[in-house]
Amino acid sequence: MHLPFLGPRHSRRDDDGGAPWRARRRAGEPRADPEAVAELLSECELLRSYADRAGVRLDATPASLDALDQLVPRWRDDPEILPGVGHDAGLYVGTVVVRTVPGAAWRIRSDGEPVVRLASGRTAEVVPAGQEWAATGVPELSRLYAEIAGS
């Protein structure tokens, strides 16, 4: 996911594949606001529309992930919608982690893909897991959250 408002991509990479929000800012470049980025990544409009139609409230809690795991995956019938729902599911899991796990924050890798960085230093690639969940139902989003939060 390329986020142009974050500025140009950087060619230098750290060992963990990304940079903290405060790092790698060139002179004169605007600083990305972590709260604004988190708000943007939490939108997940396509996933929210499916959840809303099913009566599931996405309130950025682990319980909402349990509810998503119970949805009938009607998006699998539409190959054009499936990738978007998966992407949104990954971003939503990341949103729940960032909002509920102390020290967790979004980080944008040098390739533009959003990942969650935990206080332990571990990075969780939530988007590919969300795409797998949308396509197959595995891993369950609630289980993915538990694995990430328990790190």
Coordinates of N, CA and C in Angstrom, one line a residue:
M1 N 0.8 -1.2 0.0 CA 0.0 0.0 0.0 C 0.9 1.2 0.0
H2 N 0.8 2.0 -1.0 CA 1.6 3.2 -1.1 C 0.8 4.4 -0.6
L3 N 1.3 5.1 0.3 CA 0.6 6.3 0.9 C 1.4 7.5 0.6
P4 N 1.0 8.2 -0.5 CA 1.8 9.3 -1.0 C 1.9 10.5 0.0
F5 N 0.9 10.7 0.9 CA 1.0 11.8 1.8 C 2.2 11.6 2.8
L6 N 2.8 10.4 2.8 CA 3.9 10.2 3.7 C 5.2 10.7 3.1
G7 N 5.2 11.1 1.9 CA 6.4 11.6 1.3 C 7.0 10.6 0.4
P8 N 8.2 10.9 -0.2 CA 8.8 10.0 -1.1 C 9.3 8.7 -0.3
R9 N 9.4 7.7 -1.1 CA 10.0 6.4 -0.5 C 11.5 6.6 -0.3
H10 N 12.0 5.9 0.7 CA 13.4 6.0 1.0 C 14.1 4.7 0.6
S11 N 15.3 4.9 0.1 CA 16.0 3.7 -0.4 C 16.8 3.0 0.7
R12 N 17.2 3.7 1.7 CA 17.9 3.0 2.8 C 17.0 2.3 3.7
R13 N 17.3 1.0 4.1 CA 16.5 0.2 5.0 C 17.2 -0.1 6.3
D14 N 16.5 -0.2 7.4 CA 17.0 -0.7 8.6 C 16.9 -2.2 8.6
D15 N 17.5 -2.8 9.6 CA 17.5 -4.3 9.7 C 16.1 -4.8 9.8
D16 N 15.1 -4.1 10.4 CA 13.8 -4.6 10.6 C 12.9 -4.3 9.4
G17 N 13.4 -3.6 8.4 CA 12.7 -3.3 7.2 C 11.8 -2.1 7.2
G18 N 11.9 -1.3 8.2 CA 11.1 -0.1 8.2 C 11.7 1.0 9.2
A19 N 11.0 2.1 9.3 CA 11.6 3.1 10.1 C 10.5 3.6 11.1
P20 N 10.9 4.0 12.3 CA 9.9 4.7 13.1 C 9.5 6.0 12.6
W21 N 8.4 6.5 13.1 CA 7.8 7.7 12.5 C 8.8 8.9 12.6
R22 N 9.7 8.9 13.6 CA 10.6 10.0 13.8 C 11.8 9.9 13.0
A23 N 12.1 8.7 12.5 CA 13.3 8.5 11.7 C 13.2 8.8 10.2
R24 N 14.3 9.0 9.6 CA 14.4 9.1 8.2 C 13.7 10.3 7.6
R25 N 13.5 11.3 8.3 CA 12.9 12.5 7.8 C 14.0 13.4 7.2
R26 N 13.8 13.8 6.0 CA 14.8 14.7 5.4 C 14.4 16.1 5.7
A27 N 15.4 16.9 5.6 CA 15.2 18.4 5.9 C 14.1 18.9 5.0
G28 N 13.2 19.6 5.5 CA 12.1 20.2 4.7 C 10.9 19.3 4.4
E29 N 11.1 18.0 4.7 CA 10.0 17.0 4.5 C 9.0 17.2 5.6
P30 N 7.7 17.1 5.3 CA 6.7 17.2 6.4 C 6.8 15.9 7.2
R31 N 6.5 16.0 8.5 CA 6.5 14.8 9.4 C 5.1 14.2 9.4
A32 N 5.0 12.9 9.2 CA 3.8 12.2 9.2 C 3.2 12.2 10.6
D33 N 2.0 12.5 10.8 CA 1.3 12.5 12.1 C 0.8 11.0 12.3
P34 N 1.4 10.3 13.3 CA 1.0 8.9 13.6 C -0.5 8.8 13.8
E35 N -1.1 9.7 14.5 CA -2.5 9.6 14.8 C -3.3 9.8 13.5
A36 N -2.9 10.6 12.6 CA -3.6 10.8 11.3 C -3.5 9.5 10.5
V37 N -2.3 9.0 10.5 CA -2.1 7.7 9.7 C -2.9 6.6 10.3
A38 N -3.0 6.5 11.6 CA -3.7 5.4 12.3 C -5.2 5.6 12.0
E39 N -5.7 6.8 12.0 CA -7.1 7.1 11.6 C -7.4 6.7 10.2
L40 N -6.5 7.0 9.3 CA -6.7 6.7 7.9 C -6.7 5.1 7.7
L41 N -5.8 4.5 8.4 CA -5.7 3.0 8.2 C -6.9 2.3 8.9
S42 N -7.6 3.0 9.8 CA -8.7 2.3 10.5 C -10.0 2.4 9.8
E43 N -10.1 3.1 8.6 CA -11.3 3.3 7.9 C -12.0 2.0 7.5
C44 N -11.2 1.2 6.7 CA -11.7 -0.1 6.3 C -13.1 -0.1 5.8
E45 N -13.5 0.8 4.9 CA -14.8 1.0 4.5 C -15.5 -0.3 3.9
L46 N -14.8 -1.1 3.1 CA -15.5 -2.2 2.5 C -15.8 -3.3 3.6
L47 N -14.9 -3.6 4.5 CA -15.1 -4.5 5.6 C -16.3 -4.0 6.5
R48 N -16.2 -2.7 6.8 CA -17.3 -2.1 7.6 C -18.6 -2.2 7.0
S49 N -18.7 -2.1 5.6 CA -20.0 -2.2 5.0 C -20.6 -3.7 5.1
Y50 N -19.7 -4.7 5.0 CA -20.2 -6.1 5.2 C -20.6 -6.3 6.6
A51 N -19.8 -5.8 7.5 CA -20.1 -6.0 9.0 C -21.4 -5.3 9.3
D52 N -21.6 -4.1 8.8 CA -22.8 -3.3 9.1 C -24.0 -4.0 8.6
R53 N -24.0 -4.6 7.4 CA -25.1 -5.3 6.9 C -25.4 -6.6 7.7
A54 N -24.4 -7.1 8.4 CA -24.6 -8.3 9.2 C -24.9 -7.9 10.7
G55 N -25.0 -6.6 10.9 CA -25.3 -6.2 12.3 C -24.1 -6.2 13.2
V56 N -22.9 -6.3 12.7 CA -21.7 -6.3 13.5 C -21.1 -4.9 13.6
R57 N -20.9 -4.5 14.9 CA -20.3 -3.2 15.1 C -18.8 -3.3 15.2
L58 N -18.1 -2.6 14.4 CA -16.6 -2.6 14.5 C -16.1 -1.5 15.3
D59 N -15.9 -1.8 16.6 CA -15.5 -0.7 17.6 C -14.1 -0.8 18.0
A60 N -13.2 -1.5 17.3 CA -11.8 -1.6 17.5 C -11.5 -2.4 18.8
T61 N -12.4 -3.4 19.1 CA -12.1 -4.2 20.3 C -11.9 -5.7 19.8
P62 N -11.2 -6.4 20.7 CA -11.0 -7.8 20.3 C -12.4 -8.6 20.1
A63 N -13.4 -8.2 20.8 CA -14.7 -8.8 20.7 C -15.3 -8.6 19.2
S64 N -14.9 -7.5 18.6 CA -15.4 -7.3 17.3 C -14.7 -8.2 16.3
L65 N -13.5 -8.6 16.6 CA -12.8 -9.6 15.8 C -13.5 -11.0 15.8
D66 N -13.9 -11.3 17.0 CA -14.7 -12.6 17.2 C -16.0 -12.5 16.3
A67 N -16.6 -11.4 16.3 CA -17.9 -11.2 15.6 C -17.6 -11.3 14.1
L68 N -16.5 -10.7 13.6 CA -16.1 -10.8 12.2 C -15.8 -12.3 11.8
D69 N -15.2 -13.0 12.7 CA -14.9 -14.5 12.4 C -16.2 -15.3 12.2
Q70 N -17.3 -14.8 12.7 CA -18.6 -15.5 12.5 C -19.4 -15.0 11.3
L71 N -18.9 -14.0 10.6 CA -19.7 -13.6 9.4 C -19.7 -14.6 8.3
V72 N -20.8 -14.7 7.6 CA -20.9 -15.5 6.4 C -20.0 -14.8 5.3
P73 N -19.0 -15.5 4.8 CA -18.1 -14.8 3.9 C -18.7 -14.6 2.4
R74 N -19.7 -13.8 2.3 CA -20.3 -13.6 1.0 C -19.3 -12.9 0.0
W75 N -18.3 -12.2 0.5 CA -17.3 -11.6 -0.4 C -16.5 -12.6 -1.2
R76 N -16.5 -13.8 -0.8 CA -15.7 -14.8 -1.6 C -16.4 -15.1 -2.9
D77 N -17.7 -14.8 -3.1 CA -18.4 -15.0 -4.3 C -18.0 -13.9 -5.4
D78 N -17.3 -12.9 -5.0 CA -16.9 -11.8 -5.9 C -15.4 -11.6 -5.9
P79 N -14.7 -12.1 -7.0 CA -13.3 -12.0 -7.0 C -12.7 -10.6 -7.1
E80 N -13.6 -9.7 -7.4 CA -13.1 -8.3 -7.5 C -13.2 -7.6 -6.1
I81 N -14.1 -8.1 -5.2 CA -14.2 -7.6 -3.9 C -13.3 -8.3 -2.9
L82 N -13.1 -9.5 -3.1 CA -12.3 -10.3 -2.1 C -11.0 -9.7 -1.7
P83 N -10.1 -9.2 -2.6 CA -8.8 -8.6 -2.2 C -9.0 -7.4 -1.3
G84 N -10.1 -6.6 -1.6 CA -10.3 -5.4 -0.8 C -10.8 -5.7 0.6
V85 N -11.6 -6.7 0.7 CA -12.1 -7.1 2.1 C -10.9 -7.7 2.9
G86 N -10.1 -8.4 2.2 CA -8.9 -9.0 2.9 C -8.0 -7.9 3.4
H87 N -7.7 -6.9 2.5 CA -6.9 -5.8 2.9 C -7.4 -5.1 4.1
D88 N -8.7 -4.8 4.0 CA -9.4 -4.1 5.1 C -9.4 -4.9 6.4
A89 N -9.5 -6.2 6.3 CA -9.5 -7.1 7.5 C -8.1 -7.0 8.1
G90 N -7.1 -7.0 7.3 CA -5.7 -6.9 7.9 C -5.5 -5.6 8.6
L91 N -6.0 -4.5 7.9 CA -5.9 -3.2 8.5 C -6.7 -3.1 9.8
Y92 N -7.9 -3.8 9.8 CA -8.7 -3.7 11.0 C -8.1 -4.4 12.2
V93 N -7.5 -5.6 11.9 CA -6.8 -6.3 13.0 C -5.7 -5.4 13.5
G94 N -4.9 -4.8 12.6 CA -3.9 -3.9 13.0 C -4.4 -2.7 13.9
T95 N -5.5 -2.2 13.5 CA -6.2 -1.1 14.2 C -6.5 -1.6 15.6
V96 N -7.1 -2.8 15.8 CA -7.4 -3.3 17.1 C -6.1 -3.4 17.9
V97 N -5.1 -4.0 17.3 CA -3.8 -4.1 18.1 C -3.3 -2.8 18.5
V98 N -3.2 -1.8 17.6 CA -2.7 -0.5 17.9 C -3.5 0.2 19.0
R99 N -4.8 0.0 19.0 CA -5.6 0.7 20.0 C -5.7 0.0 21.3
T100 N -5.3 -1.3 21.4 CA -5.5 -2.1 22.6 C -4.2 -2.6 23.2
V101 N -3.2 -2.7 22.5 CA -1.9 -3.3 23.0 C -0.9 -2.1 23.3
P102 N -0.5 -2.0 24.6 CA 0.4 -0.9 24.9 C 1.7 -1.0 24.1
G103 N 2.1 0.2 23.6 CA 3.3 0.3 22.8 C 3.2 -0.1 21.3
A104 N 2.1 -0.6 20.9 CA 1.9 -1.0 19.5 C 1.6 0.3 18.7
A105 N 2.2 0.3 17.5 CA 2.0 1.5 16.6 C 2.1 1.0 15.1
W106 N 1.5 1.8 14.3 CA 1.6 1.6 12.8 C 3.0 2.0 12.4
R107 N 3.5 1.3 11.4 CA 4.8 1.7 10.8 C 4.6 1.4 9.3
I108 N 5.1 2.3 8.5 CA 5.0 2.1 7.0 C 6.4 1.6 6.6
R109 N 6.5 0.4 6.0 CA 7.7 -0.1 5.5 C 8.2 0.7 4.3
S110 N 9.4 0.5 3.9 CA 10.0 1.3 2.8 C 9.3 0.9 1.5
D111 N 8.6 -0.2 1.4 CA 7.8 -0.5 0.2 C 6.4 0.0 0.2
G112 N 6.1 0.8 1.3 CA 4.8 1.4 1.4 C 3.7 0.6 2.2
E113 N 4.1 -0.6 2.5 CA 3.1 -1.5 3.2 C 3.0 -1.2 4.7
P114 N 1.8 -1.1 5.2 CA 1.7 -0.8 6.7 C 1.8 -2.1 7.4
V115 N 2.5 -2.0 8.5 CA 2.7 -3.1 9.5 C 2.6 -2.6 10.9
V116 N 2.4 -3.5 11.8 CA 2.2 -3.1 13.2 C 3.6 -3.4 13.9
R117 N 4.1 -2.4 14.6 CA 5.3 -2.6 15.4 C 4.9 -2.6 16.9
L118 N 5.3 -3.7 17.5 CA 5.0 -3.9 18.9 C 6.1 -3.3 19.8
A119 N 5.8 -3.1 21.1 CA 6.8 -2.6 22.0 C 8.0 -3.5 22.1
S120 N 7.9 -4.8 21.9 CA 9.0 -5.7 21.9 C 9.9 -5.6 20.8
G121 N 9.5 -4.8 19.7 CA 10.3 -4.7 18.5 C 9.8 -5.6 17.4
R122 N 9.0 -6.5 17.7 CA 8.5 -7.4 16.7 C 7.5 -6.7 15.8
T123 N 7.6 -7.0 14.5 CA 6.7 -6.4 13.5 C 5.7 -7.5 13.0
A124 N 4.4 -7.1 13.0 CA 3.4 -8.0 12.5 C 2.8 -7.5 11.2
E125 N 2.9 -8.4 10.2 CA 2.4 -8.1 8.9 C 0.9 -8.5 8.8
V126 N 0.1 -7.6 9.1 CA -1.4 -7.9 9.3 C -2.1 -8.0 8.0
V127 N -1.7 -7.2 7.0 CA -2.4 -7.2 5.7 C -2.4 -8.6 5.0
P128 N -1.3 -9.3 4.9 CA -1.3 -10.6 4.2 C -2.2 -11.6 5.0
A129 N -2.2 -11.5 6.4 CA -3.0 -12.4 7.2 C -4.5 -12.1 7.0
G130 N -4.8 -10.8 6.8 CA -6.2 -10.4 6.6 C -6.7 -10.9 5.2
Q131 N -5.8 -10.9 4.2 CA -6.1 -11.4 2.9 C -6.4 -12.9 2.9
E132 N -5.6 -13.6 3.7 CA -5.7 -15.1 3.8 C -7.0 -15.4 4.5
W133 N -7.4 -14.6 5.6 CA -8.6 -14.8 6.3 C -9.8 -14.6 5.3
A134 N -9.8 -13.5 4.5 CA -10.9 -13.3 3.6 C -11.1 -14.4 2.6
A135 N -10.0 -15.0 2.2 CA -10.0 -16.0 1.1 C -10.4 -17.4 1.7
T136 N -9.9 -17.7 2.9 CA -10.1 -19.0 3.4 C -10.7 -19.1 4.8
G137 N -10.7 -18.0 5.6 CA -11.2 -18.1 6.9 C -10.1 -18.4 8.0
V138 N -8.9 -18.6 7.5 CA -7.8 -19.0 8.4 C -6.6 -18.0 8.1
P139 N -6.0 -17.4 9.1 CA -6.2 -17.6 10.5 C -7.5 -16.8 10.9
E140 N -8.1 -17.2 11.9 CA -9.2 -16.4 12.5 C -8.7 -15.1 13.0
L141 N -9.4 -14.0 12.8 CA -8.9 -12.7 13.1 C -8.7 -12.6 14.7
S142 N -9.6 -13.3 15.4 CA -9.5 -13.2 16.9 C -8.2 -14.0 17.3
R143 N -7.9 -15.1 16.7 CA -6.7 -15.8 17.0 C -5.4 -15.1 16.6
L144 N -5.5 -14.4 15.4 CA -4.4 -13.6 15.0 C -4.1 -12.5 16.0
Y145 N -5.2 -11.8 16.4 CA -5.0 -10.8 17.4 C -4.4 -11.3 18.7
A146 N -4.8 -12.5 19.2 CA -4.3 -13.1 20.4 C -2.8 -13.4 20.2
E147 N -2.4 -13.9 19.1 CA -1.0 -14.2 18.8 C -0.2 -13.0 18.8
I148 N -0.7 -11.9 18.2 CA 0.1 -10.6 18.1 C 0.2 -10.0 19.5
A149 N -1.0 -9.9 20.2 CA -1.1 -9.2 21.5 C -0.3 -10.0 22.5
G150 N -0.1 -11.3 22.4 CA 0.6 -12.1 23.4 C 2.1 -12.0 23.2
S151 N 2.6 -11.4 22.2 CA 4.0 -11.3 21.9 C 4.7 -10.4 22.9

